[in-house]
Structure formats: structure tokens, C-alpha cells
Short mmCIF file of C-alpha atoms in Angstrom, two decimals:
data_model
loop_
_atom_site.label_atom_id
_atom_site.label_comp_id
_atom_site.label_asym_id
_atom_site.label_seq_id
_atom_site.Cartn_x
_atom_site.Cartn_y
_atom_site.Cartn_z
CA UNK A 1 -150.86 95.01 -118.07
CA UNK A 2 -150.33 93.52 -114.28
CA UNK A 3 -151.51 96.11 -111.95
CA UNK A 4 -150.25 93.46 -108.79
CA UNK A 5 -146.96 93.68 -110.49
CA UNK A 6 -146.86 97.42 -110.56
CA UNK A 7 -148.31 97.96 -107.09
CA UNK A 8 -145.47 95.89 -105.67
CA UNK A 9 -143.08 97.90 -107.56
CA UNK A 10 -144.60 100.74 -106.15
CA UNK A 11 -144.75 99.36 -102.43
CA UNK A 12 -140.62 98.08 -102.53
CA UNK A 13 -139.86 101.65 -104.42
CA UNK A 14 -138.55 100.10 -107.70
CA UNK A 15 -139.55 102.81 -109.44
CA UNK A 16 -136.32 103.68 -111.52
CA UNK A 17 -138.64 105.03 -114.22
CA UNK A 18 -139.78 107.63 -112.20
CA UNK A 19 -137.85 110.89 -113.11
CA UNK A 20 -137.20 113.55 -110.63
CA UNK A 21 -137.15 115.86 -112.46
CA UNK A 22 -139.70 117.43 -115.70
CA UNK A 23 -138.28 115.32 -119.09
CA UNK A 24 -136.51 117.87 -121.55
CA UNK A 25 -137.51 116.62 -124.81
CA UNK A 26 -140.89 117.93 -123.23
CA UNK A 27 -139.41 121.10 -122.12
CA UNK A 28 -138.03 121.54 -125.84
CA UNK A 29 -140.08 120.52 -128.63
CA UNK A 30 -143.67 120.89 -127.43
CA UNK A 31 -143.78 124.35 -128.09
CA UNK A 32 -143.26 123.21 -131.90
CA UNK A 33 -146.48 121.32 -131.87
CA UNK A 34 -148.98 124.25 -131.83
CA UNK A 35 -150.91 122.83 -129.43
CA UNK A 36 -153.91 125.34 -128.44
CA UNK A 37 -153.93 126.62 -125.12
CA UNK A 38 -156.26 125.05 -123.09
CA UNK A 39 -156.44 121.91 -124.59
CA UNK A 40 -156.48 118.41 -122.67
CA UNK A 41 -153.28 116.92 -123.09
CA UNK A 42 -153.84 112.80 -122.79
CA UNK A 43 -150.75 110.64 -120.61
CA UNK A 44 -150.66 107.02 -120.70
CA UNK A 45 -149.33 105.17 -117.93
CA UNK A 46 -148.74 108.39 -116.23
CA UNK A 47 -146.88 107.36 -112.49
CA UNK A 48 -146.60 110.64 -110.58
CA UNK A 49 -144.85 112.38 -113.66
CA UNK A 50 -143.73 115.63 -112.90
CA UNK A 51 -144.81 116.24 -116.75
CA UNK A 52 -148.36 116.25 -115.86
CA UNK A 53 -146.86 119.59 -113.15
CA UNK A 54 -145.10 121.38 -116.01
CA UNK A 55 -147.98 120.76 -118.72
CA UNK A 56 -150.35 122.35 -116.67
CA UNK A 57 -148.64 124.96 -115.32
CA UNK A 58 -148.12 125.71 -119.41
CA UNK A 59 -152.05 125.94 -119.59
CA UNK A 60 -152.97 122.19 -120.38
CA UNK A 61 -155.02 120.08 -118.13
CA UNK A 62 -154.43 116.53 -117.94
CA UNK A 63 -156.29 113.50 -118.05
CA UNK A 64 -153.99 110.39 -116.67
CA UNK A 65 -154.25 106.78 -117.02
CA UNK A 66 -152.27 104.49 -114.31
CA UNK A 67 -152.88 101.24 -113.11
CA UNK A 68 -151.33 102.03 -109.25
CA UNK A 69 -152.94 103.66 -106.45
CA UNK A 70 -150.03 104.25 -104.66
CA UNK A 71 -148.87 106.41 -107.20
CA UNK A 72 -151.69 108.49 -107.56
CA UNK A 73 -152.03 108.70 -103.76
CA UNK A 74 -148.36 110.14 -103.91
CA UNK A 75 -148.81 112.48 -106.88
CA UNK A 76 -151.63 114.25 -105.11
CA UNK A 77 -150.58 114.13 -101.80
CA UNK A 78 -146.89 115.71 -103.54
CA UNK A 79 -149.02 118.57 -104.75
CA UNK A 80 -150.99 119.02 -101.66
CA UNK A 81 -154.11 118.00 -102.92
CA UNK A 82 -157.08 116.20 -101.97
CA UNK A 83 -158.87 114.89 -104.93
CA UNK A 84 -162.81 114.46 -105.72
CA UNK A 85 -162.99 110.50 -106.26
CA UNK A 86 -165.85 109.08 -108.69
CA UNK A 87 -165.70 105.79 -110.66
CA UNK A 88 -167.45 105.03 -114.19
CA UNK A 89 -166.78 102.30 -117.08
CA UNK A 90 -162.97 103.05 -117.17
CA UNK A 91 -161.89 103.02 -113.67
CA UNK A 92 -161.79 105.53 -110.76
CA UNK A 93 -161.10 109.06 -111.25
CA UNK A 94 -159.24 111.45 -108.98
CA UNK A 95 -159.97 114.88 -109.94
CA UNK A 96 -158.22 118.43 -108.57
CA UNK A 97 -157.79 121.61 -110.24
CA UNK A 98 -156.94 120.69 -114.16
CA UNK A 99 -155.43 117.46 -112.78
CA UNK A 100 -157.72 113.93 -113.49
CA UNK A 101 -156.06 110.41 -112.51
CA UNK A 102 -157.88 107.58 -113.31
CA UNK A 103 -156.67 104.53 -111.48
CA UNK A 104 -157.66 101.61 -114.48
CA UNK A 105 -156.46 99.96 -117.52
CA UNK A 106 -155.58 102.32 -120.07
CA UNK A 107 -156.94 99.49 -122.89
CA UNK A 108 -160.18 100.22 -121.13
CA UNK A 109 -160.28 104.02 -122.69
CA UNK A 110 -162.67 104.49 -126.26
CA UNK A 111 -163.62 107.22 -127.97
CA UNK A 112 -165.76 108.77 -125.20
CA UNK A 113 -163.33 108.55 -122.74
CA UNK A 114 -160.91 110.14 -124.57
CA UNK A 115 -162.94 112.74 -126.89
CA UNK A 116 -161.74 115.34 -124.43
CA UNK A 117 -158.15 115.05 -125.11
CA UNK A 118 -156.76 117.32 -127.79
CA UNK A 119 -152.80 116.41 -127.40
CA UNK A 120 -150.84 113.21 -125.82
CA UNK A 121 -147.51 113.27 -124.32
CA UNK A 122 -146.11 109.65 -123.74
CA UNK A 123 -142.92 109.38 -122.48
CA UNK A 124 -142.78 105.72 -120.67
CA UNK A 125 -145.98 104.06 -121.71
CA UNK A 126 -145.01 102.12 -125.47
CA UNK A 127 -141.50 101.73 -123.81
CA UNK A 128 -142.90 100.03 -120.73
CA UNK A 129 -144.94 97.64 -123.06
CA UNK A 130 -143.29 94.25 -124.58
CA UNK A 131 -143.89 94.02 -128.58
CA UNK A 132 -146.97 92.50 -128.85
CA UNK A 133 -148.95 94.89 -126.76
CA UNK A 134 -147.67 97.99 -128.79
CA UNK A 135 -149.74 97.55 -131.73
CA UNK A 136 -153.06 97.55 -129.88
CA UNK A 137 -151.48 100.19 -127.85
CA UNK A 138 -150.56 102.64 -130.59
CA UNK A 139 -154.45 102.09 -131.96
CA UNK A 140 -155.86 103.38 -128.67
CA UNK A 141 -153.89 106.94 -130.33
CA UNK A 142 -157.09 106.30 -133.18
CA UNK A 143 -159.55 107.17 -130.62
CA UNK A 144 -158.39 110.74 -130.44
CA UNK A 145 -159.71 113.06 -133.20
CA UNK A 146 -158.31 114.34 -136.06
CA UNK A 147 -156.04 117.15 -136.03
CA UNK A 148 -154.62 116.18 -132.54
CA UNK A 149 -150.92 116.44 -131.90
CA UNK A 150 -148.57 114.67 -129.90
CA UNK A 151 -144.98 114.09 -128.28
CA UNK A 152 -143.79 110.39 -127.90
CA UNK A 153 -140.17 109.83 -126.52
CA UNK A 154 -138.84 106.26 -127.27
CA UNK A 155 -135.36 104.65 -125.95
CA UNK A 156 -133.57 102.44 -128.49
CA UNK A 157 -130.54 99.82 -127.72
CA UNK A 158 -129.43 96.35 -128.37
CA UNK A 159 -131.91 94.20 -126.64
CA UNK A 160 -129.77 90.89 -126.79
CA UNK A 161 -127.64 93.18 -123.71
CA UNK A 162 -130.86 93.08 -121.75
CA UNK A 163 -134.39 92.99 -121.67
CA UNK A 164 -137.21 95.24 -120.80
CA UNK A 165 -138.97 97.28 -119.47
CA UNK A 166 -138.21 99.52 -120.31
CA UNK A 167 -138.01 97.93 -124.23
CA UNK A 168 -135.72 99.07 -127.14
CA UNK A 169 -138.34 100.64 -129.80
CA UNK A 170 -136.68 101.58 -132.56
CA UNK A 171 -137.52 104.42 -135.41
CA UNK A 172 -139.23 101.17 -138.53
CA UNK A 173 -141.26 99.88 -135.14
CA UNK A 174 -142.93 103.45 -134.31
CA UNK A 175 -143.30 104.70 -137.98
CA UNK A 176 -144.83 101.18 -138.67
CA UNK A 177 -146.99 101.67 -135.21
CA UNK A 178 -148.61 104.86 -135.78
CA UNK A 179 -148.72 104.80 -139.86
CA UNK A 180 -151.04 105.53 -141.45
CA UNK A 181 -153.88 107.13 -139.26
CA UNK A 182 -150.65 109.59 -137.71
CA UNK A 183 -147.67 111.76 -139.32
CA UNK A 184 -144.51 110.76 -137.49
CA UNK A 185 -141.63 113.37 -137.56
CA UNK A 186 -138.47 112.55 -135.98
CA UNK A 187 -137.31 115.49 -133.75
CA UNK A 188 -134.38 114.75 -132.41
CA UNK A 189 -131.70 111.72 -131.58
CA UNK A 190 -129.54 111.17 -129.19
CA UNK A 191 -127.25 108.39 -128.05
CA UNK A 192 -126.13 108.62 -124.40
CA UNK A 193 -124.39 106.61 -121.77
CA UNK A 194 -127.47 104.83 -120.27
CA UNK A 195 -127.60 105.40 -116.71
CA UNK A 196 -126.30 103.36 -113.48
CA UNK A 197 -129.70 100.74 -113.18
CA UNK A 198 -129.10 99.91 -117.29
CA UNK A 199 -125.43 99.74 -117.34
CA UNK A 200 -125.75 97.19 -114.32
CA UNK A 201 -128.19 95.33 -116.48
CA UNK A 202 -125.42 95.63 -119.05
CA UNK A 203 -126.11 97.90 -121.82
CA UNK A 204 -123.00 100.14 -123.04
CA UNK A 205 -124.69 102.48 -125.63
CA UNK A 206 -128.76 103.91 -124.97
CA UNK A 207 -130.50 106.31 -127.84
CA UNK A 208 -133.37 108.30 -127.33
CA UNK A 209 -135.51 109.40 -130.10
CA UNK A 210 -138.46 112.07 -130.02
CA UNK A 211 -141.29 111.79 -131.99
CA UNK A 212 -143.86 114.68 -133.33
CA UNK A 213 -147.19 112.61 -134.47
CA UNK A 214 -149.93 114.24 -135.90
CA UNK A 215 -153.47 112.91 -136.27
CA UNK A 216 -154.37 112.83 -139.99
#
């Protein structure tokens, strides 16, 4: 994880992966997963995600993870919110309302600093990782309890047409990821024209798979 890299991207504005807009698979199938109202929804590599807005405004405060300042700045100052700031062993925290940022390394989190979490919604953190980082990122899911439910959305093309991030995870890589500690249900597929920034880097064909895991 190279938080210089990501704080230039954030500087210049190369921040294609930032959507403007709440992700639908989000808006669709996590009513399926049952999770409680109320409880802490975890997300990884978080940006200024206007998913965080939309699960809390559906009853779920968030705890983030993101290694740029910038964007946290930006998320709060987008809200119009000034955050308490505290640090501890994972990073430094930026706390308003049900909202908590913590500007660190998301490898840093353990049991404690994620016993609070009840639910995870990751929709650009395993895809933003190359393939030998996923494994010990799909383990940090281990630190969350038993019983907790999540939503991971995954993008899957031919990587010989280019390169990530964000990477090509396809459905053998996550089931082999998350088995056998998590359930993984397939929720929906679909294949898509990928847009403008990844046909310019050359792909032709872009699926998108959503994932229901549940914590055994």
C-alpha cells in the first residue's frame, strides 16, 4: 500500500475510481443481507465514497480506512463537517456524527479495531490491490466476528488488455479468498461496456460481479 502514491493521485485529481454518484449493487442487494439496524458497517479503502452517505442515512454508522488525507479532508468538508481528530495504534481518526475516518493502513486493523463492525461493504478495496496482497487482505475479513455479513463488488476482464488497478478478480479467486471462514453467494453478473478511462487503456468487454459473504 503506497500512501505517497495515492496522495499524488489525490493532489493531480486522478481519481477515476471515485464515483459520483452512490454504487447500485449497494442500493440493491443490501437490503437482502439482514443486516441489523444500527450496526457498524466496516469500508476498506474508503476515498470520499458517497456509500459511506447512503449507508448511514439507512441507519449504519461507518468506520473507514484510507490511506489519503486529502480525501478525508474533502469527504468532510463535502458534508459540512468538522471532525473530532484523535490518533491511537491504527492511525488518526476523524470522527462526526456516525461518520469515523481513520487516515492509516488498513493492514494495521486487528480484532480490536475492528470488533465494532458488524457488516463490510467493499466496493474498490480487493480490486485496487495486485494478487499477492489479496490473500492477506481477504484475512483481515477474519477479524470480524461471526455472524457478520457483507457486500463485496468485484470487476472481472481480460487482464493481458491491460493492467490494474483497478485488477480483474474473477469468481475461483474470491470463492478461493474468502473460503472457508466466509459463505460466498454470487448475487448478480453483469458484463458491460467498460467506461471511457478503460476502453482507452484498451479493454472491449468489463463484468461486474456482486458478492453476499457471510461470516461462518
Amino acid at each position: 500500500m503506497d500512501a505517497q502514491m495515492w496522495e499524488q493521485r489525490w493532489a493531480e485529481g486522478r481519481i477515476g475510481f471515485h464515483q459520483q454518484t452512490v454504487t447500485p449493487q449497494l442500493e440493491q442487494h443490501w437490503p437482502r443481507l439482514g443486516v441489523p439496524a444500527g450496526a457498524r458497517v466496516f469500508v476498506p479503502l474508503a476515498g470520499k465514497s458517497l456509500d459511506m452517505v447512503w449507508l448511514v442515512e439507512h441507519g449504519h454508522p461507518v468506520l473507514g480506512v484510507e490511506l489519503s488525507q486529502l480525501a478525508i479532508d474533502q469527504f468532510f468538508a463535502e458534508r459540512g463537517l468538522q471532525p473530532d481528530v484523535h490518533e491511537s495504534a491504527y492511525g488518526v481518526h476523524h470522527v462526526a456524527g456516525h461518520y469515523e475516518l481513520i487516515r492509516g493502513d488498513v493492514f494495521d486493523l486487528d480484532v480490536a479495531g475492528l470488533g465494532s463492525c458488524a457488516a463490510v461493504f467493499d466496493r474498490a478495496a480487493l480490486i485496487a490491490l495486485p494478487a499477492d496482497e489479496r490473500p492477506r487482505y481477504a484475512r483481515l475479513f477474519d477479524h470480524l466476528a461471526p455472524g457478520t455479513r457483507g457486500l463485496v463488488v468485484t470487476l472481472d476482464y481480460d487482464q493481458s488488455r491491460m493492467d490494474g488497478p483497478p485488477f480483474s478478480v474473477p469468481e475461483p479467486e474470491v470463492d478461493r479468498l474468502y473460503a472457508p471462514a466466509w459463505q460466498v453467494d454470487r448475487l448478480e453478473r453483469s458484463v458491460d461496456e467498460p467506461e471511457p478511462r478503460l476502453a482507452r487503456a484498451g479493454l472491449t468487454e468489463l463484468a461486474t460481479t456482486t458478492y453476499a459473504l457471510t461470516h461462518h
